[in-house]
CSV table of C-alpha atoms in Angstrom, one decimal:
chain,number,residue,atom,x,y,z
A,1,UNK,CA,-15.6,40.0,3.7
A,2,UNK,CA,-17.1,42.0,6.9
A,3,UNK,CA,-19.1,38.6,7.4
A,4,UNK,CA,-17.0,36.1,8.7
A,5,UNK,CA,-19.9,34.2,9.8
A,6,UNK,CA,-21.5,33.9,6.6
A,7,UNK,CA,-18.2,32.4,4.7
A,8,UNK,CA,-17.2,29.4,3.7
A,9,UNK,CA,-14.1,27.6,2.0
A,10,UNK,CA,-13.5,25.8,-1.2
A,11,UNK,CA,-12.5,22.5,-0.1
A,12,UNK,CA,-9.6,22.5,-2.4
A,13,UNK,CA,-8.1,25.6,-2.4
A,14,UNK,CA,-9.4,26.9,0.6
A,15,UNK,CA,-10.6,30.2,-1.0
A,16,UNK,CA,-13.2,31.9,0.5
A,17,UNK,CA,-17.0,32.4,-0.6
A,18,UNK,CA,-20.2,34.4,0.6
A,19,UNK,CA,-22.8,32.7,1.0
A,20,UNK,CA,-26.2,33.2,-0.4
A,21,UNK,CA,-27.8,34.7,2.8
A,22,UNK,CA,-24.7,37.0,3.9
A,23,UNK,CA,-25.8,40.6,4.4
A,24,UNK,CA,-22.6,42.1,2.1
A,25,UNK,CA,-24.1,39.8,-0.9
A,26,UNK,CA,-27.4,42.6,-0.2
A,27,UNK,CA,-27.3,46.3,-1.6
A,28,UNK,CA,-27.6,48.6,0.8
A,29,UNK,CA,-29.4,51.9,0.8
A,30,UNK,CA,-28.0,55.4,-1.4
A,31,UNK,CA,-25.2,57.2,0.1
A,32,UNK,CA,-23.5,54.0,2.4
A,33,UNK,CA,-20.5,53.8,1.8
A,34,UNK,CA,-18.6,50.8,0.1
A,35,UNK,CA,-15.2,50.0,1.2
A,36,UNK,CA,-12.8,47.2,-0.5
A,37,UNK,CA,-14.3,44.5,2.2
A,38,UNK,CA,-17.5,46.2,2.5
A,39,UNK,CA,-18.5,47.5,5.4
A,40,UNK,CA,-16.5,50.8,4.9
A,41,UNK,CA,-13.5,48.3,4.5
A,42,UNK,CA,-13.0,47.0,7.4
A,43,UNK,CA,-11.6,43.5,7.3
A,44,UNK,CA,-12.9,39.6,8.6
A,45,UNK,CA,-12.0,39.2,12.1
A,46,UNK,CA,-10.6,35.8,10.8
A,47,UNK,CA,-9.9,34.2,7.9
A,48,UNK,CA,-9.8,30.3,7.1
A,49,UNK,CA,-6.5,28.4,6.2
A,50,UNK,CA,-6.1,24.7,5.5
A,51,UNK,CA,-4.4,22.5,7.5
A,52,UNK,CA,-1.2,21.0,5.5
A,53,UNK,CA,0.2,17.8,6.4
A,54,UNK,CA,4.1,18.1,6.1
A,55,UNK,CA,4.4,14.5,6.1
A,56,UNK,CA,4.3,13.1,2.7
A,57,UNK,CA,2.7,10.0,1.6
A,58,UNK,CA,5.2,7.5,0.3
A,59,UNK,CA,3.1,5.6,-1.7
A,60,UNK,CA,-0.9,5.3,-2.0
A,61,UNK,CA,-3.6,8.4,-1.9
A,62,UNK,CA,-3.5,11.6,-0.6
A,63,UNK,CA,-6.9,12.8,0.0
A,64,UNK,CA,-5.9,15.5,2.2
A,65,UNK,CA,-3.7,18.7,1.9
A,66,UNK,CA,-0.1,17.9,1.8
A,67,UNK,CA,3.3,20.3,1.5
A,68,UNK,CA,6.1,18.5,0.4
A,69,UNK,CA,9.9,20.3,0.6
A,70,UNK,CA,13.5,18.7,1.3
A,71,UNK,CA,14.8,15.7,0.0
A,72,UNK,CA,11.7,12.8,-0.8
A,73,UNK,CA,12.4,9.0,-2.2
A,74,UNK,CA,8.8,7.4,-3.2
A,75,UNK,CA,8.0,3.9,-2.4
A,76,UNK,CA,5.6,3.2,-4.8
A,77,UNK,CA,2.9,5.3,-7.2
A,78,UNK,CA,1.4,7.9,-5.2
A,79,UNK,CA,-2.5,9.3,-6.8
A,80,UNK,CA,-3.9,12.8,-5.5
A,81,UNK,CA,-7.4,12.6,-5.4
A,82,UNK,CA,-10.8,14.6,-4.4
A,83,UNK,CA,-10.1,16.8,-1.9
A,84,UNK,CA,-6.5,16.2,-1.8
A,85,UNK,CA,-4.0,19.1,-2.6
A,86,UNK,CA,0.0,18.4,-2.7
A,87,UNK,CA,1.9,21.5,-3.1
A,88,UNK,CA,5.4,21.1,-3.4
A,89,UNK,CA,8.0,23.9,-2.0
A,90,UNK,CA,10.9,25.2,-4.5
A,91,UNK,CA,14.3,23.3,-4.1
A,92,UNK,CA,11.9,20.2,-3.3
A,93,UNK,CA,13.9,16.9,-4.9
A,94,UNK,CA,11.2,13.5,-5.6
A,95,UNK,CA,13.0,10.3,-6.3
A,96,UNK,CA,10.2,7.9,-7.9
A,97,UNK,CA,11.1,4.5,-8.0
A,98,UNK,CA,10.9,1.9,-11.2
A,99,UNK,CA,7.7,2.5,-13.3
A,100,UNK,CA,5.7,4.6,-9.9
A,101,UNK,CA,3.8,7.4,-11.1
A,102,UNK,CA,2.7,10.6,-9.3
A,103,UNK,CA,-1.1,10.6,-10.4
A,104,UNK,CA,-2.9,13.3,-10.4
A,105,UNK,CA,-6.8,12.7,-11.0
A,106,UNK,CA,-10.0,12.7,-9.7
A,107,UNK,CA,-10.4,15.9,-9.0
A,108,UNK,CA,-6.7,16.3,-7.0
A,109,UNK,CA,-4.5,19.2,-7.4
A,110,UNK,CA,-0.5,19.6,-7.5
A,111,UNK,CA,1.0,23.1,-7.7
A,112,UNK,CA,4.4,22.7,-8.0
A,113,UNK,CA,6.0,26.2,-7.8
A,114,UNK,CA,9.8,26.4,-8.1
A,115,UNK,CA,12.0,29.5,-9.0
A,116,UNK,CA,14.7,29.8,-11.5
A,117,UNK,CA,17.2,29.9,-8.8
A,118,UNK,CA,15.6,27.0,-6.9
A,119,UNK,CA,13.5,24.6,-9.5
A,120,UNK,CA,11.4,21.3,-8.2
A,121,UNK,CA,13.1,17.8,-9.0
A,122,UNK,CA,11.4,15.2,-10.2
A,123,UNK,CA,13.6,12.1,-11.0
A,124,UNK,CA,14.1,8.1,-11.3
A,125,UNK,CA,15.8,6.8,-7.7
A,126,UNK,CA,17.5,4.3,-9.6
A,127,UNK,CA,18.9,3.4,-13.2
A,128,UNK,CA,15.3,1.9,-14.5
A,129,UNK,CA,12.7,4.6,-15.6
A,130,UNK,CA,9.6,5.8,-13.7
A,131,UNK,CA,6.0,6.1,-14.7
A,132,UNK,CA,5.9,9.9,-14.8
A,133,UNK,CA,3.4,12.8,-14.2
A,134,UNK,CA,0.3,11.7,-14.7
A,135,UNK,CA,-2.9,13.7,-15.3
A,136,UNK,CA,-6.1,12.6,-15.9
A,137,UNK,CA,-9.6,12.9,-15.7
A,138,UNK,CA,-11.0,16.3,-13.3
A,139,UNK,CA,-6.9,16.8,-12.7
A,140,UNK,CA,-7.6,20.1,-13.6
A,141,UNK,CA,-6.3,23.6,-12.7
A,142,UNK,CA,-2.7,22.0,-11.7
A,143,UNK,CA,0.0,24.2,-11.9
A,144,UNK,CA,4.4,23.3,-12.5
A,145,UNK,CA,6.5,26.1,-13.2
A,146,UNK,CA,10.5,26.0,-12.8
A,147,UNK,CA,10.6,22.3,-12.7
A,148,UNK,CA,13.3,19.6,-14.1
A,149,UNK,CA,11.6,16.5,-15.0
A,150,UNK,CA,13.7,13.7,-16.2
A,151,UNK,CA,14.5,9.5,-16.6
A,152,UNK,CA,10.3,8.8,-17.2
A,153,UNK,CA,8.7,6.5,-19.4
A,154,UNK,CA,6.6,9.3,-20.4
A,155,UNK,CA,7.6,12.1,-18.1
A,156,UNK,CA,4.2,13.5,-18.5
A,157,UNK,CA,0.8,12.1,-19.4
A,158,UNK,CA,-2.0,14.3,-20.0
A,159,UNK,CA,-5.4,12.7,-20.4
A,160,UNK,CA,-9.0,14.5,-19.9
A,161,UNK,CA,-6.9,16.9,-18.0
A,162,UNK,CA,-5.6,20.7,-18.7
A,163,UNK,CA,-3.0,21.1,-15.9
A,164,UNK,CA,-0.2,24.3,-17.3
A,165,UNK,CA,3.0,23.1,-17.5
A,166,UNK,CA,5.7,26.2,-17.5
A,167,UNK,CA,9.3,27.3,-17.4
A,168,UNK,CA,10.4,23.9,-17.4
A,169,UNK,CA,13.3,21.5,-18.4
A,170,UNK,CA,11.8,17.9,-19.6
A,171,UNK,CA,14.9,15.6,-20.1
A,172,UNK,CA,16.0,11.9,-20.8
A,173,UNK,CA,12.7,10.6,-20.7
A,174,UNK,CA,12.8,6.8,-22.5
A,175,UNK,CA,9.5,7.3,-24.9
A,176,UNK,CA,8.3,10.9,-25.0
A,177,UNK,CA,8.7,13.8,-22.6
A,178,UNK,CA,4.7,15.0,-22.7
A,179,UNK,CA,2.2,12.9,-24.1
A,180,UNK,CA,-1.2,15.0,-24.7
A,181,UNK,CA,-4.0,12.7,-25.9
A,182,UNK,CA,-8.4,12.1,-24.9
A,183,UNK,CA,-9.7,15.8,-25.1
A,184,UNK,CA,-7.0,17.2,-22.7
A,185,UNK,CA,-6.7,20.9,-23.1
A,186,UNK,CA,-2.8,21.3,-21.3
A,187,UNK,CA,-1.2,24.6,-21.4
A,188,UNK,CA,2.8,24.3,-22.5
A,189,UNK,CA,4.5,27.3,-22.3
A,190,UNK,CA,8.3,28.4,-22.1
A,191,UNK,CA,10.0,24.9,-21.4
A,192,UNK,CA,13.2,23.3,-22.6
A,193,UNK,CA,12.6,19.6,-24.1
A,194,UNK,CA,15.8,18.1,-25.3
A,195,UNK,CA,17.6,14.6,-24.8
A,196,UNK,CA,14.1,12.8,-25.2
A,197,UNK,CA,13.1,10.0,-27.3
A,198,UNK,CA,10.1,11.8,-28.7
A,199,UNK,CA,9.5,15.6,-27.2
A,200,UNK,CA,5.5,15.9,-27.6
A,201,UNK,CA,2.5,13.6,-29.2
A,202,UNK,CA,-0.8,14.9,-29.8
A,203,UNK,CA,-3.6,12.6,-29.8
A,204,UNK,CA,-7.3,13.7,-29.9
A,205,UNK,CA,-6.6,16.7,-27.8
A,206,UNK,CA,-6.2,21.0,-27.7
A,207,UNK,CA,-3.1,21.5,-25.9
A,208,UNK,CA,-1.8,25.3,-26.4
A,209,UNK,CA,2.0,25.0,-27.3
A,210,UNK,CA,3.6,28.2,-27.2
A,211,UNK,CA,7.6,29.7,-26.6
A,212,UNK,CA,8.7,25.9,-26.2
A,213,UNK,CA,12.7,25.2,-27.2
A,214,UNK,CA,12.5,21.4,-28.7
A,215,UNK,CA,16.1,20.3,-29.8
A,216,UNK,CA,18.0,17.5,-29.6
A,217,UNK,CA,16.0,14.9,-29.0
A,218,UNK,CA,16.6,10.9,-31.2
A,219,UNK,CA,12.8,11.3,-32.4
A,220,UNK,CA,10.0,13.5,-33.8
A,221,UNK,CA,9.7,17.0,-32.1
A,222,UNK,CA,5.8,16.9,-32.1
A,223,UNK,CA,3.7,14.4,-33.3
A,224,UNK,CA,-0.2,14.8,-34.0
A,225,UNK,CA,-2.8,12.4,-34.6
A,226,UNK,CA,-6.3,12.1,-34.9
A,227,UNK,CA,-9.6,14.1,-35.7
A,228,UNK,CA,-10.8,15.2,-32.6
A,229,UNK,CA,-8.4,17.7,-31.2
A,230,UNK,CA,-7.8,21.6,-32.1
A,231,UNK,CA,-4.0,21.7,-31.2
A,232,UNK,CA,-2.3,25.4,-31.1
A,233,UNK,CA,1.1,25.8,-31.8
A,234,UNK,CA,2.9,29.3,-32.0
A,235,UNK,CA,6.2,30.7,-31.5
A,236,UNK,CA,7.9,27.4,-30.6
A,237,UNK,CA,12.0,26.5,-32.1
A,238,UNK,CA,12.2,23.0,-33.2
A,239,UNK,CA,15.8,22.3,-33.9
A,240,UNK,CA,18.1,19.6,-34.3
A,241,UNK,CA,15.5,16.5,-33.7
A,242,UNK,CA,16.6,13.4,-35.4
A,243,UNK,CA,13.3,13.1,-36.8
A,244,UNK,CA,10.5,15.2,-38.1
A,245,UNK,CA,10.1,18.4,-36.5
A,246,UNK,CA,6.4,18.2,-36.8
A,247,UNK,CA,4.7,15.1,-38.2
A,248,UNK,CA,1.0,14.0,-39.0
A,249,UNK,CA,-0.6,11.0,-38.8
């Protein structure tokens, strides 16, 4: 905006807004001319960007905006909540310890970003399983996309929540790769889920499935259940499950 004393940031995401009384929110008279920033484009003299924290928390809550990259072993579960934002760098390898989770709730947000050539890790640090990915009520809007998520419990609980999961590889995980259940509204798209237990149960929610490779995994591909959800599922290859590819409860 040309009225960088009239904006302020979204505390998560630190985008910028007008506010109500800034002149560029007021039409100006016929003939001005209107330029990309307004103003005849001319851009702020300064723009805000968070503060990240490059420390990560080991264990507890992050309330505050973290980057995590490198090599990380938790120490226990670690929750993101309201305001905190964890973003997580591509190559980035987190080593969660027997049954710890990585919670994302109360309004927190993770965007974990890897590349093809350079996914995020997220693993057991010993030979027992970890909690998993957890998402749950106002975890909204979060974001994983070239990741390899393996030796969970669940590897990823979705609850109230509708985080997009993307481009991924879900493995070895001891009960089910992605659990979906309580009105959650996840997007799933393009990911590998083999070598599970289960691949993906549906409970009560609206996930949109699409482009998904499900094989090889000792259970049932995908499992629904209940009356309350309005699950979509397109375009996905089931293959090669030991049990059903698609079962209803």
């Amino acid at each position: 905006s040309s009225d960088p004393g009239y904006l302020y940031p979204m505390p998560i995401t630190g985008d910028l807004l007008l506010t109500i009384v800034a002149p560029a929110t007021t039409a100006g008279p016929i003939g001005d001319e209107l330029g990309a920033y307004g103003n005849g484009g001319a851009p702020a003299s300064a723009l805000y960007l968070p503060d990240f924290n490059t420390t990560p928390t080991l264990s507890g809550v992050v309330t505050s905006h973290e980057r995590w990259s490198g090599d990380i072993e938790l120490s226990d579960a670690v929750s993101v909540e309201w305001p905190g934002r964890l973003v997580i760098d591509p190559g980035t390898v987190i080593r969660m310890p027997a049954g710890a989770y990585l919670h994302i709730g109360g309004g927190g947000l993770l965007e974990a970003v890897g590349t093809a050539d350079a996914p995020i890790t997220f693993e057991a640090s010993g030979e027992t399983a970890w909690g998993g990915l957890a998402f749950t009520s106002q975890g909204a809007n979060s974001l994983i996309r070239y990741a390899h998520i393996s030796g969970g419990d669940t590897c990823v609980t979705i609850d109230h929540a509708s985080p997009v999961i993307e481009s991924s590889v879900i493995t070895g995980c001891a009960r089910v790769a992605i659990e979906n259940s309580q009105y959650s509204s996840a997007i799933l798209r393009n990911n590998q889920l083999s070598g599970n237990q289960s691949a993906i149960t549906i409970q009560d929610a609206s996930p949109r499935i699409e482009n998904n490779l499900i094989i090889n995994n000792a259970g049932i591909g995908v499992a629904l259940s209940g009356y309350e959800g309005t699950p979509q599922l397109r375009y996905n290859t089931l293959d090669y499950n030991s049990g059903a590819g698609i079962e209803f409860a």
